[in-house]
Every structure is written in structure tokens, then in C-alpha cells.
Amino acid sequence: MIFIRQLSSQVKRKSVSVVGSGPSGFYTAYHLLSKSPIPLHVTIWEKLPVPFGLSRYGVAPDHPEVKNCEDTFTNCAEQYISGEVNDKNPLGHKFDFIGGVKIGEDVPLKTLIDNQDAVILSYGCGGDKRLGIPGETDTAGVLSSREFVSWYNGHPDFASKEKLNSFDWSRVKNVAIIGNGNVALDITRVLLSNGIPEIWDKTDISKHALNILKHAPIKTVKMIARRDFIHSKFTNKEFRELWELEKYGIKGHISSKYFSEDMFDFEKHQGSPLYDRAFKRRVEMCSEYLKPFDQRLKKNYKKFPPVNPIGKEWELDYLKSPLEIIKDDSSGKIKGLKLTENEVTPDNKVISTGKTLQYEVDLLITSLGYGGIPLQDFKTLDIGFHDSRGHIINNNGKVLDNKGQVVPHLYTSGWIRKGSQGVIASTMMDAFEVGDNVLADLYATRDIYKHTDLAQLLRTHRHTTWSDWQRIDKHERDAGFAEGRPRAKIEDKEEMLKYAQ
């Protein structure tokens, strides 16, 4: 060990900056530090004062197991934060976290590229995909899933938003959600069950948002999809959770027009990727839960005794596309949604039948996926960006310019690389793949180093460090413990900075 310690003191570290501290950014940093054959100094940059991004602010509060990745990230940071050579860190890797700094605004991206051996853009998707229909942007009561989820998760950019806090929730009875992925199911669960302490009292959901939602007399939540049942985007685990709300008197519904067990011929479609084992379980799940309780055949669907309905219901609605949001001219609030009915052609295309209908709607949430946004200095650096797809143009994680040429030392991973798709596990695999490409390039130029002085870059910027985050984390956990919750998130940036210091 003495030999290794002496050797390490003579070897320079390659400097790597990762922009974004969500799952893609942290998994990329974790892989670099775990697998690099040469010493590294990895710095994660985050625009918020606190780390973890979508894991902290995008995961459903009643799914704490999904946030277990934060334990991995914390262990990684604490293993390498000192940069000391020891049994667990024989090469002397070093880790830094810099929060509250926006790359592209506070620190130019070019400055970072010029001062680092590699820069990896892993800042996720911070925008919204739009319907592009009349009334979407100027009607009160129209939200994106990103806005709503960030609000009830206590994101400081959304916790105080007047659009959500001052909205008249007391008039919301009928909710429509465009989309039927897992996020749409999470939102439905929050809307219908926010008054059930058993579900939410022991989570880190924003108590402020939860108390506001309790004033909404919601009766129905309709999840609307442009395709048919077989093309549903949700996974079975989240779907089962929705059905199991029946133990609180919350009922689920799917019209027989869109689902019945005899619609799906598994023998005829054997080998089709759509008719896989997961879809077979989904068909069974719907078939059983749609039956009266005493007519269900399998014990797995009879876990909870019948409960009298409490007048709340969710519905999966298929083969419809929104055409126009109808608003009240005097108040500017949403009052309806005009849609066209669709059909799927034999070659699997979705076309309108020409028939239209209108739903009475008090709140509309678009759950179409998150949209990627280019950093401010992408244009001056000629960095390629797919505006329609919402991600950086790249080749296996290597960023390309608008002529298709590799931008030296610049990489991308996660949603901003591929678009907002996949769960945290797939994000991890993407981060590892990109990390391997970065390591190969760093090793090939292991004797060439760029000068880096992060303190010089940050001389005029107020920022947080990993130690600051540890103090914020301790306060949140202590406050949560007093309430019987895992944590009570600080929802204001200035208050975060107060507890950091």
C-alpha cells in the first residue's frame, strides 16, 4: 500500500465533468470511477443545490424502492470524495459535486470543454412534449405531467408555481390524461387516493401539494390513448397497483369495446413480440379485475374483500386523439376536450375515422413524455440537436456537430442522448455503455492532460458541495423522522442553501 500511495501521488488524474446528477449522470460517474484503469477526477455539475434529479423529483413517492439507486450514488460519492489512496481507492480517484450551477449559463460549456479531458452531457429532459392543439397553452387547468409530478414531489422550481397553487381545485371532478404510460398511472393514483393516509402519510410527497389536492372532489380520471389496448405503454406492476385501489373503494373500468378476453388469440399470434408473457398476464389481470369479486377465479385477484365504492373511478380509454381544448370564455378555464375516434389499419397505422366526440373535463394533464432542451451555447458550438425528437445528435454517446462530425472530448448519456424513454435500469445500462466509450478514449490519450481549476471557474458563483448536500440531507431526514416519513424535502432553494451552511 505504501508503494501504491507513493505512486499515486506522482500520477496526474484525468479530469471528467458530468453535467446532470440524475440517474444517467450519476451512473455514468459511478461507472467511470469503478472501471477506469487510470486515475480520474470526476465532477458532477447540477443546476439545483441538491443531487439525484429525476430519482428525487420524478419517481412516485409511494415507490421508494425505485430510489434505491440513490444509495449506490451516495456510496460512490463518499468512497471517492477525499481522493485518498486506500484499499477501496487504490488509484486515487477523486469525486466532486457542484450544485446550484447551470452549465451554459453560469459556466459556458466551451469553458468546461477547454478545461476538462472529457465532458459528458447527462442532464436529462427538462421540457414537455406538446399536443399542438388549440387551447393547450392559454387555458387554465391544462398541465403537463412534468409540471404536476414535479409539484407533488416538492421540486423547488414548481413547489411555489401559481399555476398549480392558485388553481381552483375545488371545481375539479372530471380529469383527462393524454397518455397511458407509467407516469399517467402514477398521476391517476395520486389524484384518486390523495385522501387516503395509509398510502401517502409515510412517503416524502409534498404535504403542501397533498393538502391542496384534498380539496379536489375528483370523481373520474380518464386515461386516453391514440392506439388500442395491446399497445398500452404501462407495465404490469404499476397497472396492478391501480386495480388494487379497489380495497379503498376506487374502481377501475375499461369499455368492452376496447377490451374483452376473447379479443386476443394467443395461439394465432404465437411468437409475436406483442403477445408475450407480460401481455398475457395483463389480459388475465383485466379479465379478473373486471369481474364481480365473487366471480373471480384466481386467488391472486381476491386479496382484498369488497369495499363499497366511494364514487371515484379510473378508466382506460382507447383509439382517440385530442383535437381541441374547449375553455370557458369568461373564466379562461377548461370545460371540455374535443377528440376524434381512431382505428388501426391492417398495416398497424393509426388513422382518424372522422367521427368526433367531446368530454366534459375540469383538468387536463398531458403525459406524452418529457422533451429534451439544448443548452444555451449549443448554437455557437454548432452542436447537433434533434428538435423533433428532443435529444442530442450522437454516435454511441459521442456528440456530433451539425455536419455529422464528432465534437472532441464531448459525450452524452441518458435521456438527453436518446429521448425520454426507459426506466432507471435501462438508463443505467446506457450510462455504462457511454462510460466505456469515454474510458477507451481517455486511456488512448492517457499521457495528455488538460489543465483544470474548478475553483477558478466558480470564483463568482455561489454553489453547493457534497458536504453541503449531506447537511441538507440530514435536516430533511431528521424533519421527516419527526413526522414518521423518510424525509421532508426542502422545497425552496434559498432554504436549501441556509441548511447547507
Short mmCIF file of C-alpha atoms in Angstrom, two decimals:
data_model
loop_
_atom_site.label_atom_id
_atom_site.label_comp_id
_atom_site.label_asym_id
_atom_site.label_seq_id
_atom_site.Cartn_x
_atom_site.Cartn_y
_atom_site.Cartn_z
CA MET A 1 0.00 0.00 0.00
CA ILE A 2 2.89 2.40 0.75
CA PHE A 3 4.20 1.83 -2.79
CA ILE A 4 0.75 2.47 -4.29
CA ARG A 5 0.31 5.62 -2.19
CA GLN A 6 3.69 6.98 -3.34
CA LEU A 7 2.99 6.06 -6.95
CA SER A 8 -0.43 7.68 -6.90
CA SER A 9 0.97 10.97 -5.66
CA GLN A 10 3.12 11.14 -8.79
CA VAL A 11 0.36 10.33 -11.29
CA LYS A 12 -1.93 13.05 -12.60
CA ARG A 13 -5.67 12.48 -12.77
CA LYS A 14 -7.64 12.82 -15.96
CA SER A 15 -10.42 15.39 -15.42
CA VAL A 16 -14.00 14.48 -16.36
CA SER A 17 -17.11 16.59 -15.91
CA VAL A 18 -20.62 15.12 -15.94
CA VAL A 19 -23.45 17.61 -16.44
CA GLY A 20 -26.51 16.42 -14.52
CA SER A 21 -26.79 14.46 -11.27
CA GLY A 22 -29.84 12.33 -12.07
CA PRO A 23 -29.64 8.57 -12.67
CA SER A 24 -27.90 8.89 -16.06
CA GLY A 25 -25.28 11.33 -14.79
CA PHE A 26 -24.56 9.54 -11.54
CA TYR A 27 -24.49 6.09 -13.15
CA THR A 28 -22.02 7.43 -15.72
CA ALA A 29 -19.80 8.83 -12.95
CA TYR A 30 -20.13 5.59 -10.96
CA HIS A 31 -19.03 3.51 -13.95
CA LEU A 32 -16.07 5.76 -14.71
CA LEU A 33 -14.81 5.65 -11.12
CA SER A 34 -15.43 1.91 -10.76
CA LYS A 35 -13.85 0.80 -14.03
CA SER A 36 -11.17 3.30 -15.01
CA PRO A 37 -7.64 1.84 -15.25
CA ILE A 38 -6.16 5.33 -14.88
CA PRO A 39 -6.72 7.92 -12.11
CA LEU A 40 -9.73 10.19 -12.63
CA HIS A 41 -11.11 13.34 -11.10
CA VAL A 42 -14.86 13.18 -11.83
CA THR A 43 -17.01 16.24 -11.14
CA ILE A 44 -20.80 16.18 -11.35
CA TRP A 45 -22.46 19.53 -12.10
CA GLU A 46 -26.10 20.10 -11.13
CA LYS A 47 -28.30 23.18 -11.64
CA LEU A 48 -30.15 22.54 -8.36
CA PRO A 49 -28.39 22.76 -4.99
CA VAL A 50 -29.16 19.07 -4.37
CA PRO A 51 -28.41 15.88 -6.36
CA PHE A 52 -30.33 12.94 -7.87
CA GLY A 53 -32.59 14.73 -10.39
CA LEU A 54 -35.37 12.53 -11.72
CA SER A 55 -34.88 9.96 -8.97
CA ARG A 56 -35.60 12.60 -6.33
CA TYR A 57 -38.25 14.57 -8.21
CA GLY A 58 -39.75 12.19 -10.78
CA VAL A 59 -40.33 8.86 -9.02
CA ALA A 60 -43.72 8.23 -7.40
CA PRO A 61 -43.39 8.92 -3.63
CA ASP A 62 -45.01 5.58 -2.78
CA HIS A 63 -42.34 3.73 -4.80
CA PRO A 64 -39.31 4.21 -2.51
CA GLU A 65 -37.69 1.03 -3.81
CA VAL A 66 -37.15 2.74 -7.18
CA LYS A 67 -34.98 5.31 -5.40
CA ASN A 68 -32.55 2.67 -4.11
CA CYS A 69 -30.13 3.84 -6.79
CA GLU A 70 -29.52 6.89 -4.57
CA ASP A 71 -27.81 4.60 -2.05
CA THR A 72 -25.43 3.42 -4.79
CA PHE A 73 -24.71 7.01 -5.80
CA THR A 74 -24.12 8.08 -2.21
CA ASN A 75 -21.71 5.20 -1.55
CA CYS A 76 -19.84 6.07 -4.74
CA ALA A 77 -19.52 9.74 -3.79
CA GLU A 78 -18.36 9.01 -0.26
CA GLN A 79 -15.84 6.41 -1.44
CA TYR A 80 -14.05 8.86 -3.73
CA ILE A 81 -14.80 12.31 -2.28
CA SER A 82 -11.46 12.59 -0.47
CA GLY A 83 -9.30 11.40 -3.34
CA GLU A 84 -7.12 9.48 -0.86
CA VAL A 85 -5.40 6.27 -1.90
CA ASN A 86 -6.64 3.31 0.13
CA ASP A 87 -7.79 -0.28 -0.26
CA LYS A 88 -11.09 0.83 -1.81
CA ASN A 89 -9.48 3.51 -3.97
CA PRO A 90 -6.04 2.21 -4.99
CA LEU A 91 -5.68 4.58 -7.96
CA GLY A 92 -6.62 7.68 -6.01
CA HIS A 93 -9.74 8.63 -7.98
CA LYS A 94 -11.42 11.83 -6.80
CA PHE A 95 -15.09 12.85 -6.88
CA ASP A 96 -16.68 16.30 -6.58
CA PHE A 97 -20.27 17.52 -6.64
CA ILE A 98 -21.04 21.10 -7.64
CA GLY A 99 -24.68 22.11 -7.19
CA GLY A 100 -26.56 25.29 -8.00
CA VAL A 101 -24.58 25.99 -11.19
CA LYS A 102 -26.08 25.98 -14.67
CA ILE A 103 -23.71 24.86 -17.41
CA GLY A 104 -24.33 27.01 -20.48
CA GLU A 105 -25.33 29.99 -18.33
CA ASP A 106 -23.24 30.32 -15.16
CA VAL A 107 -20.33 28.42 -16.70
CA PRO A 108 -20.10 28.28 -20.52
CA LEU A 109 -19.99 24.76 -21.94
CA LYS A 110 -16.97 25.72 -24.06
CA THR A 111 -15.08 26.75 -20.92
CA LEU A 112 -15.79 23.35 -19.42
CA ILE A 113 -14.69 21.51 -22.58
CA ASP A 114 -11.49 23.57 -22.75
CA ASN A 115 -10.63 22.73 -19.12
CA GLN A 116 -11.55 19.03 -18.97
CA ASP A 117 -10.31 15.87 -20.65
CA ALA A 118 -13.94 14.79 -21.18
CA VAL A 119 -17.36 16.35 -20.67
CA ILE A 120 -20.49 14.19 -20.57
CA LEU A 121 -23.91 15.80 -21.00
CA SER A 122 -26.38 13.80 -18.87
CA TYR A 123 -28.84 16.50 -17.86
CA GLY A 124 -32.00 14.66 -18.92
CA CYS A 125 -35.14 16.12 -20.44
CA GLY A 126 -36.43 19.27 -18.78
CA GLY A 127 -39.12 20.20 -21.29
CA ASP A 128 -42.54 18.94 -22.34
CA LYS A 129 -43.79 17.24 -25.48
CA ARG A 130 -46.86 19.07 -26.73
CA LEU A 131 -50.17 18.09 -28.30
CA GLY A 132 -50.07 21.10 -30.62
CA ILE A 133 -53.82 21.72 -30.49
CA PRO A 134 -55.87 24.89 -29.88
CA GLY A 135 -56.23 25.87 -26.23
CA GLU A 136 -53.18 23.97 -24.99
CA THR A 137 -51.07 26.94 -23.92
CA ASP A 138 -53.66 29.55 -22.89
CA THR A 139 -56.26 27.58 -20.90
CA ALA A 140 -56.29 27.36 -17.11
CA GLY A 141 -56.39 23.74 -15.95
CA VAL A 142 -54.06 22.32 -18.62
CA LEU A 143 -50.85 20.87 -17.17
CA SER A 144 -48.03 18.67 -18.35
CA SER A 145 -47.15 15.53 -16.42
CA ARG A 146 -43.70 17.02 -15.74
CA GLU A 147 -45.25 20.05 -14.04
CA PHE A 148 -47.68 18.01 -11.97
CA VAL A 149 -45.21 15.30 -10.91
CA SER A 150 -42.52 17.85 -10.02
CA TRP A 151 -45.08 19.80 -7.97
CA TYR A 152 -46.23 16.91 -5.79
CA ASN A 153 -42.59 15.78 -5.43
CA GLY A 154 -41.52 19.14 -3.99
CA HIS A 155 -39.27 20.33 -6.83
CA PRO A 156 -38.19 23.89 -5.92
CA ASP A 157 -38.92 25.19 -9.44
CA PHE A 158 -42.53 24.01 -9.17
CA ALA A 159 -43.45 23.98 -5.47
CA SER A 160 -44.42 27.67 -5.50
CA LYS A 161 -45.91 27.84 -9.01
CA GLU A 162 -49.09 29.92 -9.04
CA LYS A 163 -50.35 27.88 -11.98
CA LEU A 164 -50.72 24.91 -9.61
CA ASN A 165 -51.14 26.51 -6.19
CA SER A 166 -53.75 29.11 -7.15
CA PHE A 167 -55.75 26.87 -9.44
CA ASP A 168 -59.33 26.27 -8.26
CA TRP A 169 -59.02 22.60 -7.37
CA SER A 170 -62.44 22.65 -5.66
CA ARG A 171 -64.14 22.51 -9.07
CA VAL A 172 -62.20 19.51 -10.39
CA LYS A 173 -64.45 16.48 -10.76
CA ASN A 174 -63.50 15.06 -14.16
CA VAL A 175 -59.84 14.67 -15.15
CA ALA A 176 -58.48 13.60 -18.53
CA ILE A 177 -54.89 12.41 -19.01
CA ILE A 178 -53.50 12.12 -22.51
CA GLY A 179 -51.27 9.05 -22.45
CA ASN A 180 -51.24 5.73 -20.62
CA GLY A 181 -47.65 5.09 -19.60
CA ASN A 182 -46.45 4.53 -16.04
CA VAL A 183 -46.36 8.26 -15.32
CA ALA A 184 -50.03 8.55 -16.28
CA LEU A 185 -50.84 5.70 -13.89
CA ASP A 186 -48.81 7.34 -11.10
CA ILE A 187 -50.71 10.60 -11.60
CA THR A 188 -54.04 8.78 -11.60
CA ARG A 189 -53.16 7.10 -8.31
CA VAL A 190 -52.23 10.42 -6.70
CA LEU A 191 -55.39 12.15 -7.95
CA LEU A 192 -57.77 9.46 -6.73
CA SER A 193 -56.12 8.37 -3.48
CA ASN A 194 -54.59 11.57 -2.06
CA GLY A 195 -57.08 11.49 0.83
CA ILE A 196 -56.03 8.01 1.99
CA PRO A 197 -53.44 8.42 4.78
CA GLU A 198 -52.39 4.76 4.61
CA ILE A 199 -50.90 5.34 1.15
CA TRP A 200 -49.24 8.74 1.49
CA ASP A 201 -48.55 9.61 5.13
CA LYS A 202 -45.30 7.63 5.27
CA THR A 203 -43.91 8.93 1.97
CA ASP A 204 -41.91 12.03 1.06
CA ILE A 205 -44.71 13.52 -1.06
CA SER A 206 -45.06 17.29 -0.74
CA LYS A 207 -47.50 17.87 2.13
CA HIS A 208 -48.28 21.28 0.66
CA ALA A 209 -49.38 19.76 -2.68
CA LEU A 210 -51.17 16.88 -0.97
CA ASN A 211 -53.25 19.24 1.19
CA ILE A 212 -54.26 21.25 -1.88
CA LEU A 213 -55.26 18.12 -3.80
CA LYS A 214 -57.52 17.02 -0.94
CA HIS A 215 -59.82 19.93 -1.84
CA ALA A 216 -60.48 18.44 -5.29
CA PRO A 217 -63.74 16.41 -5.39
CA ILE A 218 -62.42 14.18 -8.19
CA LYS A 219 -64.85 11.54 -9.43
CA THR A 220 -63.31 10.21 -12.63
CA VAL A 221 -59.84 10.06 -14.20
CA LYS A 222 -59.83 9.04 -17.83
CA MET A 223 -56.52 7.97 -19.43
CA ILE A 224 -56.79 8.47 -23.18
CA ALA A 225 -54.62 6.67 -25.75
CA ARG A 226 -54.48 7.06 -29.53
CA ARG A 227 -53.89 3.33 -30.04
CA ASP A 228 -55.61 0.17 -28.80
CA PHE A 229 -55.22 -1.92 -25.63
CA ILE A 230 -52.45 -4.14 -26.96
CA HIS A 231 -50.24 -1.06 -27.46
CA SER A 232 -50.64 0.19 -23.88
CA LYS A 233 -47.43 1.74 -22.54
CA PHE A 234 -47.68 0.92 -18.83
CA THR A 235 -46.05 -2.04 -17.10
CA ASN A 236 -47.91 -4.71 -15.17
CA LYS A 237 -46.59 -3.77 -11.73
CA GLU A 238 -47.96 -0.22 -11.92
CA PHE A 239 -51.16 -1.48 -13.55
CA ARG A 240 -51.82 -3.91 -10.71
CA GLU A 241 -51.34 -1.11 -8.16
CA LEU A 242 -54.10 0.82 -9.88
CA TRP A 243 -56.51 -2.12 -9.82
CA GLU A 244 -55.72 -2.78 -6.17
CA LEU A 245 -57.10 0.62 -5.21
CA GLU A 246 -60.40 -1.28 -5.13
CA LYS A 247 -59.60 -2.09 -1.49
CA TYR A 248 -60.32 1.59 -0.79
CA GLY A 249 -63.47 1.66 -2.91
CA ILE A 250 -61.80 3.14 -6.01
CA LYS A 251 -62.94 1.26 -9.09
CA GLY A 252 -61.36 0.67 -12.49
CA HIS A 253 -63.12 0.43 -15.84
CA ILE A 254 -62.38 -0.45 -19.47
CA SER A 255 -65.16 -0.47 -22.04
CA SER A 256 -65.89 -3.85 -23.62
CA LYS A 257 -65.45 -2.03 -26.92
CA TYR A 258 -61.71 -1.89 -26.20
CA PHE A 259 -61.14 -4.95 -24.04
CA SER A 260 -62.56 -8.44 -23.66
CA GLU A 261 -60.65 -11.65 -23.07
CA ASP A 262 -61.73 -13.20 -26.38
CA MET A 263 -60.25 -10.31 -28.40
CA PHE A 264 -56.76 -11.80 -28.15
CA ASP A 265 -55.86 -15.07 -29.90
CA PHE A 266 -52.56 -16.11 -28.34
CA GLU A 267 -52.29 -19.34 -30.36
CA LYS A 268 -52.70 -17.49 -33.64
CA HIS A 269 -50.11 -14.87 -32.67
CA GLN A 270 -47.64 -17.20 -31.01
CA GLY A 271 -44.15 -15.74 -31.34
CA SER A 272 -45.38 -12.19 -31.89
CA PRO A 273 -43.48 -9.70 -29.69
CA LEU A 274 -46.79 -8.05 -28.77
CA TYR A 275 -48.27 -11.31 -27.46
CA ASP A 276 -45.53 -12.00 -24.94
CA ARG A 277 -45.80 -13.39 -21.41
CA ALA A 278 -46.22 -9.94 -19.86
CA PHE A 279 -49.14 -9.14 -22.17
CA LYS A 280 -50.77 -12.48 -21.38
CA ARG A 281 -50.62 -11.61 -17.66
CA ARG A 282 -52.08 -8.19 -18.42
CA VAL A 283 -55.03 -9.72 -20.24
CA GLU A 284 -55.60 -12.09 -17.32
CA MET A 285 -55.36 -9.19 -14.87
CA CYS A 286 -58.01 -7.15 -16.66
CA SER A 287 -60.27 -10.15 -17.20
CA GLU A 288 -60.25 -10.97 -13.48
CA TYR A 289 -60.50 -7.47 -12.04
CA LEU A 290 -63.35 -6.52 -14.36
CA LYS A 291 -65.44 -9.37 -12.95
CA PRO A 292 -67.51 -9.02 -9.80
CA PHE A 293 -65.39 -10.02 -6.81
CA ASP A 294 -67.23 -13.29 -6.13
CA GLN A 295 -66.87 -14.40 -9.77
CA ARG A 296 -63.10 -14.15 -9.95
CA LEU A 297 -61.38 -17.46 -10.48
CA LYS A 298 -57.87 -16.87 -9.12
CA LYS A 299 -56.89 -16.09 -5.53
CA ASN A 300 -54.32 -13.57 -6.70
CA TYR A 301 -57.17 -11.24 -7.65
CA LYS A 302 -59.15 -11.75 -4.46
CA LYS A 303 -56.66 -10.35 -1.96
CA PHE A 304 -58.98 -7.71 -0.60
CA PRO A 305 -62.62 -8.12 0.44
CA PRO A 306 -65.23 -6.00 -1.36
CA VAL A 307 -65.48 -2.38 -0.26
CA ASN A 308 -68.38 -0.09 -1.03
CA PRO A 309 -67.43 2.27 -3.87
CA ILE A 310 -66.56 5.79 -2.72
CA GLY A 311 -67.61 7.36 -6.01
CA LYS A 312 -64.13 7.55 -7.54
CA GLU A 313 -63.24 5.73 -10.74
CA TRP A 314 -60.46 5.50 -13.29
CA GLU A 315 -60.92 4.44 -16.90
CA LEU A 316 -58.64 3.36 -19.72
CA ASP A 317 -59.93 4.90 -22.92
CA TYR A 318 -58.54 3.94 -26.33
CA LEU A 319 -58.41 4.90 -30.00
CA LYS A 320 -58.86 8.64 -29.57
CA SER A 321 -56.79 11.73 -30.36
CA PRO A 322 -57.43 15.21 -28.93
CA LEU A 323 -58.39 17.91 -31.42
CA GLU A 324 -59.17 20.96 -29.31
CA ILE A 325 -59.36 22.11 -25.70
CA ILE A 326 -62.66 23.83 -25.00
CA LYS A 327 -62.48 26.67 -22.48
CA ASP A 328 -64.98 28.90 -20.77
CA ASP A 329 -64.74 32.31 -22.43
CA SER A 330 -65.46 34.26 -19.25
CA SER A 331 -63.07 32.46 -16.88
CA GLY A 332 -60.48 31.05 -19.29
CA LYS A 333 -60.76 27.67 -17.56
CA ILE A 334 -61.03 24.34 -19.33
CA LYS A 335 -64.51 22.90 -19.63
CA GLY A 336 -64.16 20.23 -22.28
CA LEU A 337 -62.00 18.26 -24.69
CA LYS A 338 -62.87 17.58 -28.33
CA LEU A 339 -61.46 14.33 -29.76
CA THR A 340 -61.51 12.25 -32.91
CA GLU A 341 -62.01 8.49 -32.87
CA ASN A 342 -59.24 6.39 -34.40
CA GLU A 343 -58.80 2.99 -35.93
CA VAL A 344 -55.73 0.84 -36.50
CA THR A 345 -55.21 -0.28 -40.10
CA PRO A 346 -54.03 -3.81 -41.05
CA ASP A 347 -50.53 -2.39 -41.57
CA ASN A 348 -50.58 -1.01 -38.00
CA LYS A 349 -51.14 2.66 -38.81
CA VAL A 350 -53.46 4.86 -36.75
CA ILE A 351 -55.96 6.90 -38.75
CA SER A 352 -58.95 9.00 -37.81
CA THR A 353 -62.41 7.64 -38.57
CA GLY A 354 -63.71 11.19 -38.98
CA LYS A 355 -66.07 10.79 -36.02
CA THR A 356 -65.67 13.31 -33.19
CA LEU A 357 -66.88 13.49 -29.61
CA GLN A 358 -66.48 15.78 -26.62
CA TYR A 359 -65.76 15.05 -22.96
CA GLU A 360 -66.57 17.28 -20.02
CA VAL A 361 -63.18 17.98 -18.42
CA ASP A 362 -62.17 20.13 -15.42
CA LEU A 363 -58.46 19.31 -15.57
CA LEU A 364 -56.32 18.03 -18.44
CA ILE A 365 -52.83 16.57 -17.94
CA THR A 366 -50.70 15.73 -20.95
CA SER A 367 -48.46 12.73 -20.32
CA LEU A 368 -46.65 12.48 -23.63
CA GLY A 369 -43.12 12.17 -22.28
CA TYR A 370 -40.51 14.75 -21.37
CA GLY A 371 -38.76 16.81 -24.03
CA GLY A 372 -35.04 17.48 -24.21
CA ILE A 373 -33.80 21.08 -24.40
CA PRO A 374 -30.47 22.22 -25.89
CA LEU A 375 -28.15 24.24 -23.67
CA GLN A 376 -27.87 27.95 -24.48
CA ASP A 377 -24.49 27.71 -26.18
CA PHE A 378 -25.25 24.72 -28.43
CA LYS A 379 -25.72 27.03 -31.43
CA THR A 380 -22.41 28.84 -31.02
CA LEU A 381 -20.64 25.48 -30.62
CA ASP A 382 -22.56 24.01 -33.61
CA ILE A 383 -23.69 21.02 -31.53
CA GLY A 384 -26.27 18.87 -33.30
CA PHE A 385 -29.72 18.60 -31.69
CA HIS A 386 -32.84 16.74 -32.83
CA ASP A 387 -35.57 19.30 -32.09
CA SER A 388 -38.41 16.93 -33.03
CA ARG A 389 -37.01 14.01 -31.04
CA GLY A 390 -35.67 16.08 -28.17
CA HIS A 391 -32.15 14.73 -27.87
CA ILE A 392 -28.53 15.47 -28.76
CA ILE A 393 -27.29 14.03 -32.05
CA ASN A 394 -24.60 11.49 -31.23
CA ASN A 395 -22.84 8.32 -32.30
CA ASN A 396 -22.66 5.79 -29.44
CA GLY A 397 -22.59 8.66 -26.96
CA LYS A 398 -20.05 10.78 -28.86
CA VAL A 399 -21.65 14.15 -29.57
CA LEU A 400 -21.82 15.20 -33.23
CA ASP A 401 -21.94 18.67 -34.74
CA ASN A 402 -24.47 19.73 -37.38
CA LYS A 403 -22.20 18.34 -40.10
CA GLY A 404 -22.10 14.90 -38.50
CA GLN A 405 -18.55 15.27 -37.21
CA VAL A 406 -17.51 14.19 -33.69
CA VAL A 407 -17.11 17.06 -31.24
CA PRO A 408 -13.81 16.27 -29.46
CA HIS A 409 -14.00 15.39 -25.75
CA LEU A 410 -17.81 15.79 -25.63
CA TYR A 411 -20.20 12.91 -24.86
CA THR A 412 -23.81 12.36 -23.82
CA SER A 413 -25.75 9.71 -21.89
CA GLY A 414 -29.29 9.03 -20.70
CA TRP A 415 -32.49 10.67 -21.89
CA ILE A 416 -30.76 13.67 -23.44
CA ARG A 417 -28.87 11.14 -25.56
CA LYS A 418 -31.82 9.01 -26.72
CA GLY A 419 -35.02 10.81 -25.70
CA SER A 420 -37.29 10.25 -22.70
CA GLN A 421 -37.77 6.52 -22.78
CA GLY A 422 -36.99 3.62 -20.49
CA VAL A 423 -36.82 3.11 -16.74
CA ILE A 424 -33.86 3.66 -14.40
CA ALA A 425 -32.45 0.18 -15.14
CA SER A 426 -32.22 0.93 -18.87
CA THR A 427 -30.74 4.34 -18.07
CA MET A 428 -28.05 2.56 -16.07
CA MET A 429 -27.11 0.31 -18.98
CA ASP A 430 -26.95 3.29 -21.33
CA ALA A 431 -24.68 5.14 -18.88
CA PHE A 432 -22.35 2.14 -18.62
CA GLU A 433 -22.12 1.86 -22.41
CA VAL A 434 -21.23 5.52 -22.81
CA GLY A 435 -18.84 5.31 -19.86
CA ASP A 436 -16.92 2.52 -21.58
CA ASN A 437 -16.50 4.68 -24.70
CA VAL A 438 -15.24 7.59 -22.62
CA LEU A 439 -12.74 5.35 -20.79
CA ALA A 440 -11.41 3.96 -24.06
CA ASP A 441 -10.72 7.49 -25.34
CA LEU A 442 -9.18 8.62 -22.05
CA TYR A 443 -6.89 5.60 -21.96
CA ALA A 444 -5.78 6.17 -25.54
CA THR A 445 -4.63 9.69 -24.55
CA ARG A 446 -3.55 8.85 -21.02
CA ASP A 447 -0.31 10.83 -21.28
CA ILE A 448 -2.03 14.06 -22.41
CA TYR A 449 -3.69 16.17 -19.71
CA LYS A 450 -5.75 19.33 -19.76
CA HIS A 451 -5.19 21.89 -17.04
CA THR A 452 -8.27 22.22 -14.82
CA ASP A 453 -9.00 24.61 -11.99
CA LEU A 454 -12.61 24.27 -10.90
CA ALA A 455 -12.14 26.85 -8.13
CA GLN A 456 -11.19 29.41 -10.78
CA LEU A 457 -14.28 28.55 -12.85
CA LEU A 458 -16.50 29.01 -9.80
CA ARG A 459 -14.93 32.12 -8.31
CA THR A 460 -18.07 34.25 -8.90
CA HIS A 461 -20.73 31.59 -8.43
CA ARG A 462 -22.49 30.57 -5.26
CA HIS A 463 -22.65 26.78 -5.25
CA THR A 464 -23.08 23.71 -3.08
CA THR A 465 -20.71 20.82 -2.46
CA TRP A 466 -21.24 17.22 -1.39
CA SER A 467 -20.71 18.26 2.24
CA ASP A 468 -23.45 20.87 1.83
CA TRP A 469 -25.76 18.21 0.45
CA GLN A 470 -25.01 15.98 3.43
CA ARG A 471 -26.18 18.76 5.78
CA ILE A 472 -29.35 19.31 3.73
CA ASP A 473 -29.96 15.56 3.63
CA LYS A 474 -29.57 15.26 7.40
CA HIS A 475 -32.05 18.08 8.01
CA GLU A 476 -34.61 16.54 5.65
CA ARG A 477 -34.26 13.10 7.22
CA ASP A 478 -34.50 14.48 10.76
CA ALA A 479 -37.58 16.53 9.87
CA GLY A 480 -39.14 13.52 8.13
CA PHE A 481 -38.37 11.24 11.08
CA ALA A 482 -40.31 13.58 13.37
CA GLU A 483 -43.33 13.13 11.07
CA GLY A 484 -42.91 9.37 10.56
CA ARG A 485 -41.69 9.85 6.98
CA PRO A 486 -38.39 9.01 5.24
CA ARG A 487 -37.71 12.71 4.68
CA ALA A 488 -39.42 16.09 4.49
CA LYS A 489 -37.99 17.76 1.40
CA ILE A 490 -36.98 21.40 1.48
CA GLU A 491 -38.94 22.96 -1.37
CA ASP A 492 -37.15 26.33 -1.62
CA LYS A 493 -33.63 26.87 -3.00
CA GLU A 494 -32.73 29.64 -0.55
CA GLU A 495 -33.81 27.49 2.36
CA MET A 496 -31.66 24.66 0.98
CA LEU A 497 -28.66 26.97 0.98
CA LYS A 498 -29.40 28.04 4.54
CA TYR A 499 -29.27 24.47 5.82
CA ALA A 500 -26.24 23.73 3.61
CA GLN A 501 -24.22 26.28 5.56
#
